[in-house]
C-alpha cells in the first residue's frame, strides 16, 4: 500500500511541493512536484508536474496554471485543484501526511513534531531568529491545515539535527546574560541534508552507525559542514544564523566580528546595509562578481586572478573546517561531498583534498572525475573514505515525517 507524504517548503512568496511514496523505503517514488510562485505579487502562477507511469524510466507531464494567488491559502487551493485535474494517476492512494520544512526550531526542537497549537506557538516564538523564513512556513502550515482537514501535518526543522551539539560547540564566548536573553548560540542549519547524506554514507560503506565518524560537506549556494559522531551532529560551521562558517555563493561566512561595527562607524552604513552586504554581496560574488562555480572555474582556467583568489579563499575555508571536525571526531571514517558544488565540481573537491594524505585523505583522480550517484572517490587503501552522496532534502523530510507518525 502506498505511503504518500506531501513535502512542503513554503517561502515568503512561494510554495514548493513534492508527493513522495515511501511504501518501499529503498525505492521511493516521486509522483508529483510543483511550485506556486509570485504569491501575493503580480504574475503569480502554479507549475505542476505529474509522473506518468510507475517504472524507473517514467516521464513527467508539466501543466502551468496562470492565475491570481493573493496568499498561501490561495496557493494551496490551486495545488489541490491541480492534483484533482492532472493527477497523479488515480490509483496512487491518499496522502497520509504533510511534511513541512521549517528553517528554525530554536532550542525547542531536536526532532520533527506533529503540528498542534503548542508547536505553532514555538515556531512563532522562533520568528526573531529567522524573520524571513518562519512567518512564511507558518503561513504554509496554516493554509495546508485549512485546505486538508484530517490529514496530519508534521514539521521538520533545519536546526533540529544539530541540537545534539555539546555546549562547548554551541556556546559563543560573550557575556552569558546577554547571550541567554537574546538566545545567542550556535544552532546550525542544513540539518536534513547532513542527516540524510551521513546516513546514506554509513549504509553504503557498511559502517557501524553507533560509532561511525563522518564529516559532511554540504556545498551549494548556501554551504555548511557537519561533524557527525554515531549519527549525531557534534559540530557544524553555520552558527546562530546561516551567515556563519564557509564562504558561500553570496554570503561571507566567518569574518572578524568587529567588521560590522567598523563599517557602521566609518563607512556610513546602517546595520541593515551591513546585513545586505554580508548576505548578498559577499562570498564568491563579492570576491569575483560571480557565484556559480562553473563560471568561476572557467574564468580561473583562463587566467582570471580574481576568480582564482575566490576559489582559493573558498577551498581554504572548507579545509579549515574539515581539519577542525577531524580533531573534534578524533579522525574520520568518511568525508561526504554533497549539494551543487560538492556533487558536481571535481576540481573543487580535488582542491579541498589536496596534500592531505598525511591526514589519511587521498582522492583517486579517475574516481573523482567520473561516475554519478552515490560513489567513493578516494584511493582504495586511503584510511579515510571520501564519497559523493547526492542530497535529497525532500526525501529526508518525507522519511522523518513518516517516522514521527510511527
Ligand atoms: P542551493 O543552495 O541553492 O540549493 P545547490 O545545492 O543547487 O544550491 O548548488 C548551486 C550551486 O552549485 C551553483 O551556484 C553552482 O555554483 C554549483 N554547481 C552546480 N552545478 C555545478 C557544476 N556542474 N560544476 C560546478 N558547480 C556547480
CSV table of C-alpha atoms and ligand atoms in Angstrom, one decimal:
chain,number,residue,atom,x,y,z
A,1,UNK,CA,0.0,0.0,0.0
A,2,UNK,CA,1.2,3.5,-0.8
A,3,UNK,CA,2.8,5.6,1.9
A,4,UNK,CA,2.3,9.1,0.4
A,5,UNK,CA,3.8,12.1,2.0
A,6,UNK,CA,3.4,15.6,0.5
A,7,UNK,CA,6.6,17.6,1.4
A,8,UNK,CA,6.0,21.3,1.5
A,9,UNK,CA,8.6,24.1,1.5
A,10,UNK,CA,6.8,27.5,1.9
A,11,UNK,CA,8.7,30.6,1.2
A,12,UNK,CA,7.5,34.2,1.6
A,13,UNK,CA,6.1,34.2,-2.0
A,14,UNK,CA,6.3,30.6,-3.0
A,15,UNK,CA,5.2,27.0,-2.1
A,16,UNK,CA,7.4,24.2,-3.4
A,17,UNK,CA,6.0,20.6,-3.0
A,18,UNK,CA,6.7,17.0,-3.8
A,19,UNK,CA,4.4,14.0,-3.4
A,20,UNK,CA,6.6,11.1,-2.4
A,21,UNK,CA,5.6,7.4,-2.0
A,22,UNK,CA,7.7,5.7,0.7
A,23,UNK,CA,5.9,2.3,0.6
A,24,UNK,CA,9.3,0.9,-0.4
A,25,UNK,CA,11.8,3.0,1.6
A,26,UNK,CA,14.7,1.7,-0.6
A,27,UNK,CA,12.9,2.8,-3.7
A,28,UNK,CA,10.9,6.0,-3.1
A,29,UNK,CA,8.8,7.3,-5.9
A,30,UNK,CA,8.1,11.0,-6.6
A,31,UNK,CA,4.6,11.1,-8.0
A,32,UNK,CA,4.3,14.8,-8.4
A,33,UNK,CA,6.1,18.0,-7.8
A,34,UNK,CA,5.4,21.7,-8.3
A,35,UNK,CA,5.9,25.3,-7.5
A,36,UNK,CA,3.4,28.1,-6.7
A,37,UNK,CA,5.4,31.3,-7.2
A,38,UNK,CA,5.0,35.0,-7.0
A,39,UNK,CA,2.3,34.5,-4.3
A,40,UNK,CA,0.9,37.9,-3.4
A,41,UNK,CA,2.7,39.5,-6.4
A,42,UNK,CA,1.8,40.2,-10.0
A,43,UNK,CA,2.4,37.3,-12.3
A,44,UNK,CA,1.6,34.5,-9.8
A,45,UNK,CA,1.3,31.0,-11.2
A,46,UNK,CA,1.5,27.3,-10.4
A,47,UNK,CA,3.6,24.8,-12.3
A,48,UNK,CA,2.5,21.2,-11.5
A,49,UNK,CA,4.5,18.2,-12.7
A,50,UNK,CA,3.0,14.7,-12.7
A,51,UNK,CA,4.7,11.3,-13.1
A,52,UNK,CA,3.4,9.3,-16.0
A,53,UNK,CA,3.8,5.5,-15.3
A,54,UNK,CA,5.3,3.6,-12.5
A,55,UNK,CA,8.6,2.4,-14.0
A,56,UNK,CA,12.0,3.9,-13.4
A,57,UNK,CA,12.0,5.4,-16.9
A,58,UNK,CA,8.8,7.3,-16.2
A,59,UNK,CA,8.4,10.8,-17.6
A,60,UNK,CA,6.7,13.8,-16.1
A,61,UNK,CA,3.9,15.9,-17.6
A,62,UNK,CA,4.0,19.6,-16.8
A,63,UNK,CA,1.0,21.9,-16.5
A,64,UNK,CA,1.1,25.6,-15.8
A,65,UNK,CA,-1.8,27.3,-14.2
A,66,UNK,CA,-1.8,31.1,-14.5
A,67,UNK,CA,-4.0,32.8,-12.0
A,68,UNK,CA,-4.1,35.2,-9.1
A,69,UNK,CA,-2.6,33.8,-5.9
A,70,UNK,CA,-3.0,36.5,-3.4
A,71,UNK,CA,-1.8,34.5,-0.4
A,72,UNK,CA,-0.7,31.0,0.7
A,73,UNK,CA,-4.3,29.8,1.2
A,74,UNK,CA,-5.0,30.6,-2.5
A,75,UNK,CA,-1.7,28.8,-3.3
A,76,UNK,CA,-2.9,25.6,-1.5
A,77,UNK,CA,-6.3,25.8,-3.1
A,78,UNK,CA,-4.6,26.0,-6.5
A,79,UNK,CA,-2.4,23.0,-5.7
A,80,UNK,CA,-5.5,21.0,-4.6
A,81,UNK,CA,-7.2,21.8,-7.9
A,82,UNK,CA,-4.0,20.8,-9.8
A,83,UNK,CA,-4.0,17.4,-8.1
A,84,UNK,CA,-7.7,17.0,-8.8
A,85,UNK,CA,-7.3,17.9,-12.5
A,86,UNK,CA,-4.0,16.3,-13.5
A,87,UNK,CA,-3.2,13.6,-11.0
A,88,UNK,CA,-1.0,11.8,-10.3
A,89,UNK,CA,-2.8,8.6,-11.6
A,90,UNK,CA,-5.8,7.8,-9.6
A,91,UNK,CA,-4.6,4.5,-8.0
A,92,UNK,CA,-1.6,6.1,-6.3
A,93,UNK,CA,-3.5,6.4,-3.0
A,94,UNK,CA,-4.3,9.0,-0.3
A,95,UNK,CA,-1.8,11.4,1.3
A,96,UNK,CA,-1.0,10.2,4.8
A,97,UNK,CA,0.7,13.4,6.0
A,98,UNK,CA,2.1,16.8,5.0
A,99,UNK,CA,5.8,17.2,5.9
A,100,UNK,CA,6.8,20.9,6.2
A,101,UNK,CA,10.3,22.2,6.1
A,102,UNK,CA,10.9,24.8,8.8
A,103,UNK,CA,14.2,26.6,8.9
A,104,UNK,CA,14.4,27.5,12.6
A,105,UNK,CA,13.2,25.5,15.6
A,106,UNK,CA,15.5,27.3,18.1
A,107,UNK,CA,16.2,25.2,21.1
A,108,UNK,CA,12.7,23.8,21.2
A,109,UNK,CA,13.0,21.0,18.6
A,110,UNK,CA,15.6,18.3,18.4
A,111,UNK,CA,13.3,16.1,16.3
A,112,UNK,CA,10.4,16.5,13.9
A,113,UNK,CA,7.0,17.2,15.5
A,114,UNK,CA,3.3,16.7,14.7
A,115,UNK,CA,1.7,20.1,14.4
A,116,UNK,CA,-0.5,21.3,17.2
A,117,UNK,CA,-1.1,24.7,18.9
A,118,UNK,CA,2.0,24.4,21.1
A,119,UNK,CA,4.1,23.6,18.1
A,120,UNK,CA,2.7,26.5,16.1
A,121,UNK,CA,3.4,28.8,19.1
A,122,UNK,CA,7.0,27.6,19.4
A,123,UNK,CA,7.6,28.2,15.6
A,124,UNK,CA,6.2,31.7,16.0
A,125,UNK,CA,8.4,32.2,19.1
A,126,UNK,CA,11.5,31.5,16.8
A,127,UNK,CA,10.5,34.2,14.3
A,128,UNK,CA,13.1,36.7,15.7
A,129,UNK,CA,15.7,34.0,14.9
A,130,UNK,CA,14.5,33.5,11.3
A,131,UNK,CA,12.5,36.6,10.5
A,132,UNK,CA,12.3,35.9,6.8
A,133,UNK,CA,11.6,32.2,6.9
A,134,UNK,CA,9.5,31.2,9.9
A,135,UNK,CA,6.5,33.5,9.1
A,136,UNK,CA,6.3,32.0,5.6
A,137,UNK,CA,6.5,28.5,7.0
A,138,UNK,CA,3.7,29.3,9.4
A,139,UNK,CA,1.5,30.7,6.6
A,140,UNK,CA,2.1,27.5,4.6
A,141,UNK,CA,1.3,25.2,7.5
A,142,UNK,CA,-1.9,27.1,8.4
A,143,UNK,CA,-3.0,27.0,4.8
A,144,UNK,CA,-2.3,23.3,4.4
A,145,UNK,CA,-4.2,22.5,7.6
A,146,UNK,CA,-7.2,24.5,6.3
A,147,UNK,CA,-7.1,23.0,2.8
A,148,UNK,CA,-6.8,19.4,4.0
A,149,UNK,CA,-8.5,18.9,7.4
A,150,UNK,CA,-8.0,15.4,8.8
A,151,UNK,CA,-4.5,15.0,7.3
A,152,UNK,CA,-1.8,15.3,9.9
A,153,UNK,CA,0.9,18.0,9.4
A,154,UNK,CA,4.5,17.4,10.6
A,155,UNK,CA,7.3,19.9,10.8
A,156,UNK,CA,10.9,19.1,10.1
A,157,UNK,CA,13.5,21.6,11.2
A,158,UNK,CA,16.8,22.6,9.5
A,159,UNK,CA,18.2,23.2,13.0
A,160,UNK,CA,16.9,20.0,14.8
A,161,UNK,CA,19.8,17.7,13.8
A,162,UNK,CA,22.3,20.0,15.4
A,163,UNK,CA,20.6,20.1,18.8
A,164,UNK,CA,22.9,17.3,19.9
A,165,UNK,CA,25.9,19.6,19.8
A,166,UNK,CA,27.6,19.8,23.2
A,167,UNK,CA,27.6,23.2,25.0
A,168,UNK,CA,31.3,23.7,24.2
A,169,UNK,CA,30.4,23.6,20.5
A,170,UNK,CA,27.4,25.8,20.5
A,171,UNK,CA,28.4,28.4,23.1
A,172,UNK,CA,29.8,31.8,21.9
A,173,UNK,CA,32.3,33.4,24.2
A,174,UNK,CA,30.2,36.5,25.0
A,175,UNK,CA,28.5,37.7,28.2
A,176,UNK,CA,26.3,34.8,29.2
A,177,UNK,CA,23.5,37.1,30.4
A,178,UNK,CA,23.3,38.9,27.0
A,179,UNK,CA,23.6,35.6,25.2
A,180,UNK,CA,20.7,34.0,27.3
A,181,UNK,CA,18.4,37.0,27.0
A,182,UNK,CA,18.8,37.2,23.2
A,183,UNK,CA,19.0,33.4,22.5
A,184,UNK,CA,22.5,33.8,21.0
A,185,UNK,CA,24.2,30.5,20.4
A,186,UNK,CA,25.1,28.3,17.5
A,187,UNK,CA,22.1,26.5,16.1
A,188,UNK,CA,23.3,25.2,12.7
A,189,UNK,CA,21.3,24.6,9.5
A,190,UNK,CA,21.0,22.2,6.6
A,191,UNK,CA,20.3,19.6,9.2
A,192,UNK,CA,18.1,17.4,7.0
A,193,UNK,CA,20.8,17.3,4.4
A,194,UNK,CA,23.6,16.5,6.8
A,195,UNK,CA,21.4,13.8,8.5
A,196,UNK,CA,20.5,12.2,5.1
A,197,UNK,CA,23.9,12.1,3.4
A,198,UNK,CA,25.7,10.9,6.6
A,199,UNK,CA,23.2,8.1,7.0
A,200,UNK,CA,23.5,7.1,3.3
A,201,UNK,CA,27.3,7.1,3.6
A,202,UNK,CA,27.2,4.9,6.7
A,203,UNK,CA,24.8,2.5,5.0
A,204,UNK,CA,26.8,2.4,1.7
A,205,UNK,CA,30.1,1.7,3.5
A,206,UNK,CA,28.6,-0.8,6.0
A,207,UNK,CA,30.0,1.2,8.9
A,208,UNK,CA,28.7,0.7,12.5
A,209,UNK,CA,26.1,3.5,12.8
A,210,UNK,CA,26.7,3.8,16.6
A,211,UNK,CA,30.4,4.7,16.2
A,212,UNK,CA,30.9,6.0,12.6
A,213,UNK,CA,32.8,9.3,12.4
A,214,UNK,CA,31.5,11.2,9.3
A,215,UNK,CA,32.2,14.7,8.1
A,216,UNK,CA,29.6,16.1,5.7
A,217,UNK,CA,30.4,19.0,3.4
A,218,UNK,CA,27.2,20.5,2.0
A,219,UNK,CA,28.5,22.9,-0.7
A,220,UNK,CA,25.6,24.5,-2.5
A,221,UNK,CA,24.8,28.2,-2.9
A,222,UNK,CA,24.4,28.1,0.9
A,223,UNK,CA,27.1,25.9,2.4
A,224,UNK,CA,27.9,24.2,5.7
A,225,UNK,CA,29.9,21.4,7.2
A,226,UNK,CA,29.0,19.0,9.9
A,227,UNK,CA,30.9,16.6,12.2
A,228,UNK,CA,28.7,13.5,12.8
A,229,UNK,CA,29.6,11.1,15.5
A,230,UNK,CA,27.5,7.9,15.8
A,231,UNK,CA,24.7,9.6,13.8
A,232,UNK,CA,24.6,12.7,16.0
A,233,UNK,CA,25.8,16.2,15.0
A,234,UNK,CA,28.6,17.3,17.3
A,235,UNK,CA,29.6,20.5,15.4
A,236,UNK,CA,28.7,22.5,12.3
A,237,UNK,CA,30.0,25.5,10.5
A,238,UNK,CA,26.9,27.6,10.4
A,239,UNK,CA,26.0,29.5,13.6
A,240,UNK,CA,23.2,31.4,15.1
A,241,UNK,CA,22.3,32.3,11.5
A,242,UNK,CA,23.2,30.8,8.1
A,243,UNK,CA,25.7,33.6,7.5
A,244,UNK,CA,28.5,31.9,9.6
A,245,UNK,CA,31.1,29.4,8.5
A,246,UNK,CA,32.1,28.7,4.9
A,247,UNK,CA,32.4,31.2,2.1
A,248,UNK,CA,29.2,30.8,0.1
A,249,UNK,CA,27.7,32.0,-3.2
A,250,UNK,CA,26.9,35.5,-1.9
A,251,UNK,CA,27.4,35.1,1.9
A,252,UNK,CA,30.7,36.0,3.6
A,253,UNK,CA,30.9,33.2,6.1
A,254,UNK,CA,33.2,33.8,9.1
A,255,UNK,CA,34.7,37.3,9.3
A,256,UNK,CA,36.3,39.3,12.1
A,257,UNK,CA,33.2,40.1,14.3
A,258,UNK,CA,34.5,43.7,14.6
A,259,UNK,CA,33.9,44.4,10.9
A,260,UNK,CA,30.2,45.2,11.1
A,261,UNK,CA,30.7,47.8,13.8
A,262,UNK,CA,33.7,49.3,11.9
A,263,UNK,CA,31.6,49.7,8.8
A,264,UNK,CA,28.8,51.3,10.7
A,265,UNK,CA,31.1,53.8,12.3
A,266,UNK,CA,33.4,54.6,9.4
A,267,UNK,CA,31.6,53.8,6.1
A,268,UNK,CA,28.2,55.4,6.8
A,269,UNK,CA,26.4,52.0,6.7
A,270,UNK,CA,23.4,51.1,8.8
A,271,UNK,CA,23.0,47.6,10.4
A,272,UNK,CA,20.7,46.7,7.5
A,273,UNK,CA,23.3,47.8,5.0
A,274,UNK,CA,25.9,45.6,6.6
A,275,UNK,CA,23.5,42.7,6.7
A,276,UNK,CA,22.8,43.1,3.0
A,277,UNK,CA,26.5,43.4,2.2
A,278,UNK,CA,27.4,40.2,4.1
A,279,UNK,CA,24.4,38.2,2.9
A,280,UNK,CA,24.0,39.3,-0.7
A,281,UNK,CA,27.2,41.0,-2.0
A,282,UNK,CA,29.9,38.9,-0.4
A,283,UNK,CA,31.2,35.3,-0.7
A,284,UNK,CA,32.2,34.3,-4.2
A,285,UNK,CA,30.1,37.0,-5.7
A,286,UNK,CA,31.9,39.7,-3.6
A,287,UNK,CA,35.3,38.3,-4.4
A,288,UNK,CA,35.0,37.9,-8.2
A,289,UNK,CA,31.5,39.1,-9.3
A,290,UNK,CA,30.1,35.6,-9.9
A,291,UNK,CA,28.6,33.0,-7.6
A,292,UNK,CA,28.4,30.0,-9.9
A,293,UNK,CA,31.4,27.7,-9.6
A,294,UNK,CA,31.1,26.7,-13.2
A,295,UNK,CA,31.7,30.2,-14.4
A,296,UNK,CA,34.4,30.9,-11.7
A,297,UNK,CA,36.3,27.7,-12.6
A,298,UNK,CA,36.2,28.6,-16.3
A,299,UNK,CA,37.5,32.2,-15.7
A,300,UNK,CA,40.2,30.9,-13.4
A,301,UNK,CA,41.3,28.4,-16.0
A,302,UNK,CA,41.6,31.4,-18.4
A,303,UNK,CA,43.9,33.2,-16.0
A,304,UNK,CA,41.4,35.5,-14.2
A,305,UNK,CA,43.2,36.2,-10.9
A,306,UNK,CA,40.1,37.4,-9.0
A,307,UNK,CA,38.3,34.1,-9.9
A,308,UNK,CA,41.4,32.1,-8.8
A,309,UNK,CA,41.6,34.0,-5.5
A,310,UNK,CA,37.8,33.3,-4.9
A,311,UNK,CA,38.5,29.6,-5.4
A,312,UNK,CA,41.5,29.7,-3.1
A,313,UNK,CA,39.6,31.5,-0.3
A,314,UNK,CA,36.7,29.1,-0.7
A,315,UNK,CA,38.7,25.9,-0.6
A,316,UNK,CA,40.9,27.2,2.3
A,317,UNK,CA,37.8,27.8,4.5
A,318,UNK,CA,36.4,24.3,3.8
A,319,UNK,CA,39.8,22.8,4.6
A,320,UNK,CA,40.0,24.6,7.9
A,321,UNK,CA,36.5,23.3,9.0
A,322,UNK,CA,37.4,19.8,7.7
A,323,UNK,CA,40.5,19.8,9.9
A,324,UNK,CA,38.6,21.2,12.9
A,325,UNK,CA,36.0,18.5,12.6
A,326,UNK,CA,38.6,15.8,12.3
A,327,UNK,CA,40.1,17.0,15.6
A,328,UNK,CA,36.6,17.0,17.2
A,329,UNK,CA,35.8,13.5,16.0
A,330,UNK,CA,39.3,12.1,16.6
A,331,UNK,CA,39.7,11.3,13.0
A,332,UNK,CA,37.2,10.4,10.3
A,333,UNK,CA,35.9,7.2,8.7
A,334,UNK,CA,34.2,9.1,5.9
A,335,UNK,CA,34.0,12.5,4.3
A,336,UNK,CA,31.0,13.2,2.2
A,337,UNK,CA,30.7,15.9,-0.5
A,338,UNK,CA,27.1,16.9,-1.4
A,339,UNK,CA,24.9,19.7,-2.9
A,340,UNK,CA,25.5,21.6,-6.2
A,341,UNK,CA,29.3,22.2,-5.8
A,342,UNK,CA,30.0,19.1,-3.7
A,343,UNK,CA,28.2,16.8,-6.2
A,344,UNK,CA,29.4,18.3,-9.4
A,345,UNK,CA,32.7,20.1,-9.1
A,346,UNK,CA,35.5,17.6,-9.2
A,347,UNK,CA,38.1,20.3,-9.4
A,348,UNK,CA,37.0,21.9,-6.2
A,349,UNK,CA,36.8,18.5,-4.5
A,350,UNK,CA,40.4,17.9,-5.6
A,351,UNK,CA,41.5,21.4,-4.4
A,352,UNK,CA,39.9,20.8,-1.0
A,353,UNK,CA,41.5,17.4,-0.5
A,354,UNK,CA,44.9,18.4,-2.0
A,355,UNK,CA,48.0,17.3,0.0
A,356,UNK,CA,46.0,15.8,2.9
A,357,UNK,CA,47.5,12.3,2.6
A,358,UNK,CA,49.1,12.9,6.0
A,359,UNK,CA,45.5,13.1,7.4
A,360,UNK,CA,44.5,9.9,5.6
A,361,UNK,CA,42.7,11.7,2.8
A,362,UNK,CA,43.7,10.8,-0.8
A,363,UNK,CA,41.4,11.1,-3.8
A,364,UNK,CA,41.5,8.7,-6.7
A,365,UNK,CA,41.8,11.0,-9.7
A,366,UNK,CA,39.8,8.9,-12.0
A,367,UNK,CA,37.0,8.1,-9.5
A,368,UNK,CA,36.8,11.8,-8.6
A,369,UNK,CA,36.3,12.9,-12.2
A,370,UNK,CA,33.9,10.1,-13.4
A,371,UNK,CA,30.8,8.4,-12.2
A,372,UNK,CA,27.4,9.5,-10.9
A,373,UNK,CA,25.2,9.0,-7.9
A,374,UNK,CA,26.5,7.7,-4.5
A,375,UNK,CA,30.2,6.8,-5.0
A,376,UNK,CA,33.5,6.5,-3.4
A,377,UNK,CA,36.2,8.9,-4.8
A,378,UNK,CA,39.2,8.2,-2.5
A,379,UNK,CA,42.0,5.8,-3.2
A,380,UNK,CA,41.4,2.1,-2.3
A,381,UNK,CA,43.8,2.0,0.6
A,382,UNK,CA,43.3,5.5,1.9
A,383,UNK,CA,42.4,5.4,5.7
A,384,UNK,CA,39.6,8.0,5.2
A,385,UNK,CA,36.9,7.1,2.6
A,386,UNK,CA,35.8,10.1,0.6
A,387,UNK,CA,32.4,10.0,-1.0
A,388,UNK,CA,30.0,11.9,-3.1
A,389,UNK,CA,26.4,11.5,-2.0
A,390,UNK,CA,23.7,13.5,-3.8
A,391,UNK,CA,21.5,15.1,-1.2
A,392,UNK,CA,17.7,14.8,-1.1
A,393,UNK,CA,16.2,17.0,1.5
A,394,UNK,CA,12.6,16.4,0.4
A,395,UNK,CA,13.0,12.6,0.7
A,396,UNK,CA,14.6,13.1,4.2
A,397,UNK,CA,11.7,15.3,5.2
A,398,UNK,CA,9.2,12.7,3.9
A,399,UNK,CA,11.1,9.9,5.8
A,400,UNK,CA,11.2,11.9,9.1
A,401,UNK,CA,7.5,12.8,8.7
A,402,UNK,CA,6.5,9.2,8.5
A,403,UNK,CA,8.8,8.2,11.3
A,404,UNK,CA,7.3,10.7,13.7
A,405,UNK,CA,3.8,9.4,12.9
A,406,UNK,CA,5.0,5.9,13.7
B,1,LIG,P1,21.1,25.8,-3.3
B,1,LIG,O1,21.8,26.2,-2.0
B,1,LIG,O2,20.5,26.9,-4.0
B,1,LIG,O3,20.2,24.6,-3.1
B,1,LIG,P2,22.6,24.0,-4.9
B,1,LIG,O4,23.0,22.9,-4.0
B,1,LIG,O5,21.7,23.7,-6.0
B,1,LIG,O6,22.2,25.3,-4.2
B,1,LIG,O7,24.0,24.5,-5.6
B,1,LIG,C1,24.0,25.5,-6.6
B,1,LIG,C2,25.5,25.8,-6.9
B,1,LIG,O8,26.1,24.6,-7.3
B,1,LIG,C3,25.6,26.7,-8.2
B,1,LIG,O9,25.5,28.1,-7.8
B,1,LIG,C4,27.0,26.3,-8.7
B,1,LIG,O10,27.9,27.1,-8.0
B,1,LIG,C5,27.2,24.9,-8.2
B,1,LIG,N1,27.1,24.0,-9.3
B,1,LIG,C6,26.1,23.4,-9.9
B,1,LIG,N2,26.4,22.5,-10.9
B,1,LIG,C7,27.8,22.6,-10.9
B,1,LIG,C8,28.8,22.1,-11.8
B,1,LIG,N3,28.5,21.2,-12.7
B,1,LIG,N4,30.1,22.4,-11.5
B,1,LIG,C9,30.4,23.3,-10.6
B,1,LIG,N5,29.5,23.9,-9.8
B,1,LIG,C10,28.2,23.6,-10.0
